[in-house]
Tab-separated table of C-alpha atoms in Angstrom:
chain	number	residue	atom	x	y	z
A	23	MET	CA	88.191	-85.136	-124.803
A	24	ALA	CA	91.692	-83.748	-124.842
A	25	LEU	CA	93.751	-84.955	-127.792
A	26	THR	CA	96.368	-87.688	-127.473
A	27	ARG	CA	99.890	-87.036	-128.666
A	28	GLU	CA	99.051	-88.887	-131.879
A	29	GLU	CA	95.953	-86.765	-132.443
A	30	ILE	CA	97.924	-83.533	-131.949
A	31	ALA	CA	100.343	-84.830	-134.591
A	32	LYS	CA	97.442	-85.736	-136.878
A	33	ARG	CA	96.025	-82.219	-136.664
A	34	ILE	CA	99.387	-80.618	-137.345
A	35	ALA	CA	99.855	-82.847	-140.391
A	36	LEU	CA	96.922	-80.982	-141.966
A	37	GLU	CA	99.079	-77.837	-142.034
A	38	MET	CA	101.395	-79.359	-144.663
A	39	LYS	CA	101.153	-78.275	-148.273
A	40	ASP	CA	102.252	-80.271	-151.287
A	41	GLY	CA	105.932	-79.677	-151.991
A	42	ASP	CA	106.804	-78.329	-148.534
A	43	TYR	CA	110.237	-78.878	-147.010
A	44	VAL	CA	109.509	-79.699	-143.385
A	45	ASN	CA	111.568	-79.963	-140.214
A	46	LEU	CA	110.046	-81.942	-137.347
A	47	GLY	CA	111.405	-81.603	-133.821
A	48	ILE	CA	111.773	-84.281	-131.184
A	49	GLY	CA	108.697	-85.780	-129.452
A	50	ILE	CA	105.150	-85.135	-130.736
A	51	PRO	CA	106.500	-83.320	-133.842
A	52	THR	CA	108.283	-86.490	-134.975
A	53	LEU	CA	104.911	-88.288	-135.028
A	54	VAL	CA	103.557	-85.811	-137.608
A	55	ALA	CA	105.412	-87.737	-140.324
A	56	ASN	CA	103.032	-90.664	-139.801
A	57	TYR	CA	99.933	-88.620	-140.661
A	58	ILE	CA	100.781	-86.556	-143.750
A	59	PRO	CA	97.555	-86.625	-145.824
A	60	LYS	CA	97.429	-88.700	-149.018
A	61	GLY	CA	98.314	-86.686	-152.096
A	62	ILE	CA	100.494	-84.289	-150.117
A	63	ASN	CA	104.169	-84.858	-150.804
A	64	VAL	CA	106.589	-83.248	-148.392
A	65	VAL	CA	110.350	-83.592	-147.972
A	66	LEU	CA	111.504	-84.037	-144.385
A	67	GLN	CA	114.656	-82.235	-143.312
A	68	SER	CA	116.555	-83.630	-140.349
A	69	GLU	CA	119.038	-81.071	-139.024
A	70	ASN	CA	121.806	-83.612	-138.417
A	71	GLY	CA	122.299	-83.651	-142.176
A	72	LEU	CA	119.533	-85.382	-144.111
A	73	LEU	CA	117.008	-84.080	-146.606
A	74	GLY	CA	114.451	-86.691	-147.631
A	75	MET	CA	114.113	-88.625	-144.399
A	76	GLY	CA	112.195	-91.862	-144.838
A	77	GLU	CA	110.392	-94.143	-142.429
A	78	PHE	CA	111.972	-96.284	-139.718
A	79	PRO	CA	114.001	-99.153	-141.200
A	80	ALA	CA	113.197	-102.849	-141.238
A	81	GLU	CA	115.309	-104.744	-138.709
A	82	GLU	CA	117.800	-105.891	-141.371
A	83	ASP	CA	118.217	-102.342	-142.730
A	84	VAL	CA	119.162	-100.659	-139.433
A	85	ASP	CA	122.262	-98.526	-140.064
A	86	ALA	CA	124.127	-96.786	-137.224
A	87	ASP	CA	125.298	-94.155	-139.741
A	88	LEU	CA	121.745	-93.171	-140.633
A	89	ILE	CA	119.832	-91.447	-137.847
A	90	ASN	CA	117.502	-88.494	-137.391
A	91	ALA	CA	117.980	-85.529	-135.064
A	92	GLY	CA	116.287	-87.509	-132.297
A	93	LYS	CA	119.060	-90.123	-132.717
A	94	GLN	CA	116.552	-92.684	-133.980
A	95	THR	CA	117.553	-94.979	-136.808
A	96	VAL	CA	115.764	-93.975	-140.028
A	97	THR	CA	115.978	-94.518	-143.786
A	98	ALA	CA	116.672	-92.156	-146.673
A	99	ASP	CA	113.843	-91.670	-149.155
A	100	THR	CA	114.192	-91.646	-152.942
A	101	GLY	CA	115.920	-88.399	-153.869
A	102	ALA	CA	117.493	-87.905	-150.442
A	103	ALA	CA	120.684	-85.956	-149.795
A	104	PHE	CA	123.240	-86.021	-146.988
A	105	PHE	CA	125.240	-82.971	-145.930
A	106	SER	CA	127.150	-81.381	-143.063
A	107	SER	CA	125.656	-79.583	-140.065
A	108	SER	CA	126.720	-76.180	-141.394
A	109	GLU	CA	125.004	-76.880	-144.726
A	110	SER	CA	121.946	-78.083	-142.823
A	111	PHE	CA	121.685	-74.867	-140.869
A	112	ALA	CA	122.298	-72.788	-143.971
A	113	MET	CA	119.017	-74.314	-145.179
A	114	ILE	CA	117.323	-73.557	-141.862
A	115	ARG	CA	118.763	-70.126	-141.093
A	116	GLY	CA	118.539	-69.117	-144.716
A	117	GLY	CA	114.763	-69.569	-144.695
A	118	HIS	CA	114.670	-72.478	-147.135
A	119	VAL	CA	112.625	-74.738	-144.836
A	120	ASP	CA	108.911	-74.053	-145.348
A	121	ILE	CA	107.489	-75.335	-142.093
A	122	THR	CA	108.916	-76.287	-138.716
A	123	VAL	CA	107.098	-78.173	-135.984
A	124	LEU	CA	108.512	-78.156	-132.495
A	125	GLY	CA	107.614	-78.743	-128.874
A	126	ALA	CA	107.631	-76.210	-126.041
A	127	PHE	CA	107.394	-75.871	-122.274
A	128	GLU	CA	105.650	-72.508	-122.627
A	129	VAL	CA	104.487	-70.032	-125.280
A	130	ASP	CA	103.146	-66.532	-124.743
A	131	GLN	CA	100.862	-64.081	-126.512
A	132	LEU	CA	103.845	-62.150	-127.883
A	133	GLY	CA	104.852	-65.231	-129.875
A	134	ASN	CA	107.765	-66.048	-127.562
A	135	ILE	CA	108.678	-69.677	-126.916
A	136	ALA	CA	110.550	-71.390	-124.052
A	137	SER	CA	111.676	-74.940	-124.661
A	138	PHE	CA	115.247	-75.666	-123.655
A	139	MET	CA	115.669	-75.443	-119.892
A	140	ILE	CA	114.025	-75.129	-116.494
A	141	PRO	CA	116.638	-73.344	-114.356
A	142	GLY	CA	117.959	-75.462	-111.508
A	143	LYS	CA	115.874	-78.459	-112.549
A	144	LEU	CA	116.203	-79.561	-116.114
A	145	VAL	CA	118.548	-78.828	-118.979
A	146	LYS	CA	117.838	-80.272	-122.385
A	147	GLY	CA	119.786	-77.803	-124.429
A	148	MET	CA	118.366	-75.949	-127.383
A	149	GLY	CA	119.836	-78.224	-130.040
A	150	GLY	CA	118.675	-76.731	-133.322
A	151	ALA	CA	115.499	-75.141	-131.941
A	152	MET	CA	116.846	-71.579	-131.675
A	153	ASP	CA	118.062	-71.686	-135.268
A	154	LEU	CA	114.775	-73.192	-136.444
A	155	VAL	CA	112.602	-70.539	-134.798
A	156	ALA	CA	114.880	-67.809	-136.145
A	157	GLY	CA	114.868	-69.174	-139.673
A	158	ALA	CA	111.650	-70.993	-140.571
A	159	GLN	CA	108.918	-69.227	-142.535
A	160	ASN	CA	106.144	-70.964	-140.648
A	161	ILE	CA	106.438	-72.475	-137.190
A	162	VAL	CA	103.837	-74.673	-135.520
A	163	VAL	CA	104.217	-75.511	-131.838
A	164	ALA	CA	102.933	-78.854	-130.566
A	165	MET	CA	102.395	-78.913	-126.810
A	166	GLN	CA	100.184	-79.680	-123.845
A	167	HIS	CA	97.871	-76.786	-122.979
A	168	ALA	CA	98.484	-77.100	-119.241
A	169	SER	CA	100.540	-79.133	-116.784
A	170	LYS	CA	99.080	-82.218	-115.118
A	171	LYS	CA	98.311	-80.003	-112.136
A	172	GLY	CA	96.287	-77.668	-114.343
A	173	GLN	CA	98.846	-74.886	-114.626
A	174	SER	CA	98.564	-73.110	-117.971
A	175	LYS	CA	101.476	-73.191	-120.424
A	176	ILE	CA	99.726	-70.686	-122.704
A	177	LEU	CA	100.870	-67.507	-121.023
A	178	LYS	CA	100.795	-63.726	-121.032
A	179	LYS	CA	104.569	-63.848	-120.684
A	180	CYS	CA	106.901	-66.853	-120.634
A	181	SER	CA	108.527	-67.465	-117.244
A	182	LEU	CA	111.327	-69.772	-118.471
A	183	PRO	CA	114.428	-68.818	-120.498
A	184	LEU	CA	113.379	-68.121	-124.079
A	185	THR	CA	114.272	-70.124	-127.163
A	186	GLY	CA	113.070	-67.359	-129.475
A	187	VAL	CA	111.194	-64.062	-129.441
A	188	SER	CA	108.118	-63.027	-131.474
A	189	CYS	CA	108.394	-66.039	-133.746
A	190	ILE	CA	105.423	-68.324	-133.018
A	191	LYS	CA	102.222	-67.803	-134.976
A	192	LYS	CA	100.394	-71.117	-134.514
A	193	VAL	CA	99.989	-73.458	-131.560
A	194	VAL	CA	98.284	-76.859	-131.499
A	195	THR	CA	97.635	-78.204	-128.005
A	196	ASP	CA	95.702	-81.162	-126.661
A	197	LEU	CA	92.715	-78.792	-126.323
A	198	CYS	CA	92.714	-76.527	-129.351
A	199	VAL	CA	94.353	-74.735	-132.277
A	200	MET	CA	95.297	-71.087	-131.757
A	201	GLU	CA	96.886	-68.340	-133.789
A	202	ILE	CA	99.014	-65.666	-132.156
A	203	LYS	CA	98.575	-62.141	-133.456
A	204	ASN	CA	98.130	-58.616	-132.081
A	205	GLU	CA	99.498	-59.768	-128.711
A	206	ALA	CA	96.754	-62.341	-128.121
A	207	PHE	CA	95.862	-65.994	-128.690
A	208	HIS	CA	93.027	-66.365	-131.187
A	209	LEU	CA	91.018	-69.579	-130.823
A	210	ILE	CA	90.572	-71.273	-134.203
A	211	GLU	CA	89.428	-74.823	-133.455
A	212	ARG	CA	88.502	-76.917	-130.418
A	213	ALA	CA	89.403	-80.540	-129.750
A	214	PRO	CA	86.273	-82.701	-130.162
A	215	GLY	CA	84.147	-82.429	-127.038
A	216	VAL	CA	86.213	-79.686	-125.409
A	217	SER	CA	84.300	-76.479	-124.623
A	218	VAL	CA	85.452	-72.897	-125.091
A	219	GLU	CA	85.047	-72.460	-121.319
A	220	GLN	CA	87.435	-75.342	-120.590
A	221	ILE	CA	90.026	-73.815	-122.903
A	222	GLN	CA	89.504	-70.362	-121.424
A	223	GLN	CA	89.977	-71.735	-117.910
A	224	LEU	CA	93.352	-73.286	-118.769
A	225	THR	CA	94.656	-70.294	-120.744
A	226	ASP	CA	96.615	-67.667	-118.838
A	227	GLY	CA	97.211	-65.376	-121.818
A	228	THR	CA	94.574	-63.248	-123.515
A	229	LEU	CA	92.291	-65.548	-125.501
A	230	ILE	CA	90.184	-64.051	-128.250
A	231	VAL	CA	87.078	-66.051	-129.156
A	232	GLU	CA	85.202	-64.773	-132.200
A	233	GLY	CA	81.954	-66.409	-133.266
A	234	ASP	CA	81.389	-70.149	-133.178
A	235	ILE	CA	84.583	-72.120	-132.778
A	236	PRO	CA	84.437	-75.332	-134.838
A	237	GLU	CA	85.695	-78.709	-133.684
A	238	MET	CA	88.829	-80.051	-135.340
A	239	GLN	CA	88.292	-82.405	-138.240
A	240	ILE	CA	90.541	-85.331	-137.438
A	241	ASP	CA	89.183	-88.820	-137.953
B	11	MET	CA	152.351	-90.964	-156.823
B	12	SER	CA	152.822	-88.490	-154.021
B	13	GLU	CA	155.030	-89.518	-151.158
B	14	ILE	CA	152.984	-87.659	-148.587
B	15	ASN	CA	151.670	-90.251	-146.175
B	16	LYS	CA	149.653	-89.174	-143.135
B	17	VAL	CA	148.802	-92.620	-141.886
B	18	ILE	CA	149.866	-93.389	-138.340
B	19	LYS	CA	149.702	-96.724	-136.591
B	20	SER	CA	149.092	-96.006	-132.921
B	21	TYR	CA	146.811	-93.860	-130.797
B	22	ASP	CA	149.899	-92.709	-128.875
B	23	ASP	CA	151.180	-91.165	-132.110
B	24	ALA	CA	147.730	-89.743	-132.755
B	25	ILE	CA	147.564	-87.697	-129.574
B	26	ALA	CA	151.260	-86.761	-129.373
B	27	GLY	CA	151.465	-83.164	-128.167
B	28	LEU	CA	148.062	-83.167	-126.540
B	29	GLN	CA	148.270	-81.571	-123.092
B	30	SER	CA	146.006	-80.570	-120.235
B	31	ASN	CA	144.007	-77.345	-120.617
B	32	MET	CA	143.892	-77.556	-124.397
B	33	THR	CA	140.805	-77.110	-126.559
B	34	ILE	CA	139.622	-80.209	-128.394
B	35	MET	CA	136.830	-80.356	-130.989
B	36	VAL	CA	135.175	-83.701	-131.496
B	37	GLY	CA	132.950	-84.631	-134.448
B	38	GLY	CA	129.694	-86.538	-134.175
B	39	PHE	CA	125.995	-86.146	-133.524
B	40	GLY	CA	124.961	-88.175	-130.505
B	41	LEU	CA	126.912	-91.388	-130.956
B	42	CYS	CA	126.748	-91.201	-134.763
B	43	GLY	CA	130.016	-90.462	-136.541
B	44	ILE	CA	132.220	-90.134	-133.449
B	45	PRO	CA	135.961	-90.902	-133.377
B	46	GLU	CA	135.541	-93.706	-130.862
B	47	GLY	CA	139.152	-94.779	-130.458
B	48	LEU	CA	140.547	-91.249	-130.072
B	49	ILE	CA	137.961	-90.441	-127.410
B	50	LYS	CA	138.734	-93.651	-125.539
B	51	LYS	CA	142.479	-93.009	-125.781
B	52	VAL	CA	142.193	-89.572	-124.159
B	53	SER	CA	139.993	-91.023	-121.394
B	54	GLU	CA	142.889	-93.330	-120.488
B	55	THR	CA	145.367	-90.453	-120.033
B	56	ASP	CA	145.867	-87.984	-117.170
B	57	ILE	CA	144.965	-85.072	-119.440
B	58	LYS	CA	142.476	-82.754	-117.763
B	59	GLY	CA	141.104	-79.245	-117.905
B	60	ILE	CA	139.899	-79.832	-121.469
B	61	THR	CA	137.729	-77.296	-123.224
B	62	CYS	CA	135.629	-79.621	-125.342
B	63	ILE	CA	133.617	-78.464	-128.336
B	64	SER	CA	131.135	-81.023	-129.617
B	65	ASN	CA	127.424	-81.007	-130.403
B	66	ASN	CA	126.654	-83.513	-127.635
B	67	ALA	CA	128.589	-85.313	-124.926
B	68	GLY	CA	127.880	-88.952	-125.663
B	69	VAL	CA	126.066	-91.199	-123.196
B	70	ASP	CA	127.105	-92.156	-119.688
B	71	ASP	CA	129.515	-94.931	-120.591
B	72	PHE	CA	130.354	-94.286	-124.253
B	73	GLY	CA	131.720	-91.533	-126.466
B	74	LEU	CA	132.407	-88.230	-124.709
B	75	GLY	CA	130.507	-89.568	-121.700
B	76	LEU	CA	133.860	-91.186	-120.855
B	77	TRP	CA	135.492	-87.744	-120.464
B	78	LEU	CA	132.618	-86.597	-118.274
B	79	LYS	CA	132.952	-89.672	-116.100
B	80	SER	CA	136.695	-89.099	-115.605
B	81	ARG	CA	136.071	-85.356	-114.985
B	82	GLN	CA	138.548	-84.392	-117.712
B	83	ILE	CA	136.418	-81.582	-119.126
B	84	LYS	CA	136.616	-78.107	-117.607
B	85	THR	CA	134.377	-76.380	-120.150
B	86	MET	CA	131.902	-77.989	-122.520
B	87	ILE	CA	130.593	-76.107	-125.547
B	88	ALA	CA	127.603	-78.035	-126.915
B	89	SER	CA	124.051	-77.596	-128.148
B	90	TYR	CA	122.315	-80.528	-126.536
B	91	VAL	CA	122.435	-82.247	-123.172
B	92	GLY	CA	119.397	-84.408	-123.843
B	93	GLU	CA	119.155	-87.584	-121.878
B	94	ASN	CA	122.758	-87.616	-120.620
B	95	ALA	CA	122.173	-87.664	-116.845
B	96	LEU	CA	125.795	-87.051	-115.838
B	97	PHE	CA	126.150	-84.093	-118.234
B	98	GLU	CA	123.008	-82.543	-116.773
B	99	LYS	CA	124.224	-83.136	-113.195
B	100	LEU	CA	127.683	-81.599	-113.797
B	101	PHE	CA	126.003	-78.630	-115.460
B	102	LEU	CA	123.355	-77.985	-112.809
B	103	SER	CA	125.857	-78.386	-109.949
B	104	GLY	CA	128.285	-76.008	-111.636
B	105	GLU	CA	131.066	-78.603	-111.461
B	106	MET	CA	131.642	-78.203	-115.184
B	107	GLU	CA	131.227	-74.975	-117.129
B	108	VAL	CA	128.773	-75.446	-119.975
B	109	ILE	CA	128.305	-73.003	-122.798
B	110	LEU	CA	125.029	-74.042	-124.405
B	111	THR	CA	125.146	-72.917	-128.002
B	112	PRO	CA	122.473	-73.211	-130.680
B	113	GLN	CA	123.359	-76.059	-133.020
B	114	GLY	CA	123.443	-73.972	-136.180
B	115	THR	CA	125.460	-71.246	-134.485
B	116	LEU	CA	127.919	-73.869	-133.240
B	117	ALA	CA	128.276	-75.361	-136.723
B	118	GLU	CA	128.830	-71.933	-138.236
B	119	GLN	CA	131.267	-70.868	-135.483
B	120	ILE	CA	133.398	-73.892	-136.291
B	121	ARG	CA	133.083	-73.355	-140.048
B	122	ALA	CA	134.053	-69.694	-139.591
B	123	GLY	CA	136.971	-70.573	-137.306
B	124	GLY	CA	138.374	-72.958	-139.880
B	125	ALA	CA	137.803	-70.491	-142.717
B	126	GLY	CA	139.611	-67.563	-141.062
B	127	ILE	CA	136.440	-65.628	-140.284
B	128	PRO	CA	136.582	-64.152	-136.766
B	129	GLY	CA	132.857	-63.538	-136.355
B	130	PHE	CA	129.472	-63.314	-138.044
B	131	TYR	CA	125.962	-62.032	-137.358
B	132	THR	CA	122.995	-64.337	-136.863
B	133	ALA	CA	119.388	-63.845	-135.766
B	134	THR	CA	119.542	-67.129	-133.865
B	135	GLY	CA	119.314	-66.556	-130.116
B	136	TYR	CA	118.425	-62.870	-130.242
B	137	GLY	CA	116.390	-61.980	-127.129
B	138	THR	CA	117.341	-65.239	-125.367
B	139	PRO	CA	119.965	-66.093	-122.717
B	140	VAL	CA	122.371	-66.908	-125.579
B	141	ALA	CA	122.512	-63.198	-126.424
B	142	GLU	CA	123.750	-62.090	-122.998
B	143	GLY	CA	126.889	-59.960	-123.280
B	144	LYS	CA	126.969	-60.148	-127.069
B	145	GLU	CA	127.050	-57.254	-129.494
B	146	THR	CA	123.868	-56.782	-131.527
B	147	LYS	CA	123.263	-55.004	-134.802
B	148	GLU	CA	120.251	-54.234	-136.940
B	149	PHE	CA	120.192	-55.195	-140.618
B	150	ASP	CA	117.126	-54.300	-142.694
B	151	GLY	CA	114.933	-53.928	-139.635
B	152	ARG	CA	115.875	-57.194	-137.946
B	153	MET	CA	118.198	-57.684	-134.962
B	154	TYR	CA	121.231	-59.964	-135.111
B	155	LEU	CA	123.904	-61.185	-132.679
B	156	LEU	CA	127.627	-61.155	-133.233
B	157	GLU	CA	129.014	-64.676	-132.772
B	158	LYS	CA	132.715	-65.510	-132.850
B	159	GLY	CA	134.467	-68.196	-134.856
B	160	LEU	CA	135.856	-71.167	-132.932
B	161	LYS	CA	139.220	-72.899	-133.275
B	162	ALA	CA	140.873	-75.755	-131.425
B	163	ASP	CA	144.307	-77.102	-130.547
B	164	PHE	CA	143.195	-80.552	-131.662
B	165	SER	CA	140.312	-81.688	-133.845
B	166	PHE	CA	139.177	-85.306	-133.749
B	167	VAL	CA	136.993	-86.411	-136.652
B	168	LYS	CA	135.524	-89.671	-137.848
B	169	ALA	CA	135.308	-90.477	-141.552
B	170	TRP	CA	134.294	-93.516	-143.547
B	171	LYS	CA	137.219	-93.618	-145.958
B	172	ALA	CA	140.524	-91.824	-146.134
B	173	ASP	CA	143.387	-92.020	-148.535
B	174	THR	CA	147.001	-91.873	-147.426
B	175	MET	CA	147.108	-88.132	-148.202
B	176	GLY	CA	144.304	-87.401	-145.735
B	177	ASN	CA	141.434	-86.852	-148.169
B	178	LEU	CA	138.219	-87.904	-146.427
B	179	ILE	CA	134.797	-89.221	-147.357
B	180	TYR	CA	131.997	-89.476	-144.807
B	181	ARG	CA	129.033	-91.798	-144.875
B	182	LYS	CA	125.350	-90.796	-144.561
B	183	THR	CA	124.469	-88.818	-141.419
B	184	ALA	CA	127.782	-89.778	-139.807
B	185	MET	CA	129.084	-86.685	-141.621
B	186	ASN	CA	127.355	-84.104	-139.350
B	187	PHE	CA	129.909	-81.787	-137.663
B	188	ASN	CA	132.982	-83.655	-138.908
B	189	PRO	CA	133.738	-81.607	-142.069
B	190	MET	CA	133.800	-78.254	-140.232
B	191	ILE	CA	135.692	-79.631	-137.262
B	192	ALA	CA	138.332	-81.014	-139.612
B	193	THR	CA	139.069	-77.456	-140.759
B	194	ALA	CA	139.238	-75.781	-137.340
B	195	GLY	CA	141.963	-77.683	-135.503
B	196	LYS	CA	145.647	-76.741	-135.409
B	197	ILE	CA	146.147	-80.482	-135.539
B	198	THR	CA	143.379	-82.572	-137.084
B	199	ILE	CA	143.302	-86.314	-136.641
B	200	ALA	CA	140.913	-88.446	-138.666
B	201	GLU	CA	139.912	-91.851	-137.364
B	202	VAL	CA	138.482	-93.828	-140.246
B	203	GLU	CA	136.998	-97.189	-141.174
B	204	GLU	CA	139.154	-97.770	-144.229
B	205	ILE	CA	142.391	-96.320	-145.620
B	206	VAL	CA	143.169	-96.615	-149.321
B	207	PRO	CA	146.220	-95.549	-151.349
B	208	ALA	CA	146.181	-91.996	-152.727
B	209	GLY	CA	144.500	-92.012	-156.120
B	210	GLU	CA	141.830	-94.555	-155.265
B	211	LEU	CA	139.224	-92.062	-154.081
B	212	ASP	CA	137.465	-90.188	-156.879
B	213	PRO	CA	138.482	-86.505	-156.485
B	214	ASP	CA	134.896	-85.522	-157.401
B	215	TYR	CA	133.625	-87.182	-154.241
B	216	ILE	CA	136.073	-85.959	-151.588
B	217	HIS	CA	134.224	-84.234	-148.731
B	218	THR	CA	137.282	-83.020	-146.773
B	219	PRO	CA	140.415	-82.269	-148.823
B	220	GLY	CA	143.619	-83.559	-147.242
B	221	ILE	CA	145.042	-80.089	-146.574
B	222	TYR	CA	142.983	-79.948	-143.377
B	223	VAL	CA	144.077	-83.336	-142.058
B	224	ASN	CA	147.397	-83.958	-140.266
B	225	LYS	CA	147.095	-87.600	-139.278
B	226	VAL	CA	144.960	-90.559	-140.297
B	227	ILE	CA	144.443	-93.646	-138.177
B	228	LYS	CA	142.394	-96.733	-138.909
B	229	GLY	CA	139.966	-97.399	-136.079
B	230	THR	CA	137.651	-100.191	-135.120
B	231	PHE	CA	134.151	-98.964	-134.458
B	232	GLU	CA	131.440	-100.325	-132.225
B	233	LYS	CA	128.933	-97.846	-133.748
B	234	ARG	CA	126.575	-97.994	-130.832
B	235	ILE	CA	122.999	-96.922	-131.609
B	236	GLU	CA	121.244	-94.607	-129.146
B	237	GLN	CA	117.639	-95.126	-130.232
B	238	LYS	CA	117.164	-98.204	-132.354
B	239	THR	CA	113.800	-97.806	-134.050
B	240	THR	CA	112.298	-100.133	-136.652
B	241	LYS	CA	108.981	-100.199	-138.468
């Protein structure tokens, strides 16, 4: 079975190490915060100017002055700090954020990512994504492997305008976990019940399969 | 006590000198930390042809969405369109020029503009549409883009507290772009929740020193929330 959005988030949460400073993008990446394993303490950076983002507030604690980059009301954790957008991106661009999780429309085997517009159809804007992919030490992309019509989003070469070049090393989709290196996708784990053949069929880029590919361990 | 007093009473005074075809920077992230009254005031004037620099453009009927609705903006420099349907429509139809700029680059362009720095190199956007027509340079084996500093005729910011000398303190994530924008306007107007006499704010906790601020006006804020989420 293909993973749900929550399960993709759960798998990505396993990438976090104790003490990491983490930036989570809008959409599936935001959900990762709900699944950080016990015993792993991370500090969430929200690029609108908050380090130490906490959970969503109780109704009586909702504060219009305290939001995340997805414009959702949040809380500030113990030890949090507020700062300006330029300070925030000094952290990001300066390589101080350990791990970034973001969504994408497409990724390719060169590590390129497209995520901010579909010409003539849809414009989201890049927000902080271009800065994040240029600055983070470790970037994990959370995305669907293919469109609803079965068109692969894991490509030889991105067709949409790029958000960043040669910057993506790990991708978690609803079907599998892959690493990008030597101009190819390397299959690392499968979603429970999904076969290598199914993944192969929905992957446009070069997919390297070495040995037995284990199923993901998410409960 | 100093006799400098930057407090003004009316929005007419606030926007005195503002004309069509000027560049205006507006603080805020989404609807958080926006100078609500100043935005509304401009939407009620005949001013048009604005080059607007702001991270987002509000929502359809609030914040900078009001300027979109009244077609007062000629060029919008922003990082995120998001769920603003009118912004997206004006962009895709070409009715409004939009310069989509990475958020960190935008923040740094404004910071640089206010700090007298004409340009800087950043890796952000290299190899993407953002890099088109821009000078590139290699430093230590990595490619960077030259980005220019940004300045404005008017800067509108929102702060939590001001004193009569224009020193400002922001609150929580309502700070966002406001501190840089305060530095980059020829005329900077701060719309604030509370004004206190000079001397009442602790100098250790001033975010924006008064030198950057020309006028201070007390606003009333709706503080609309875009995505109310609770546990």
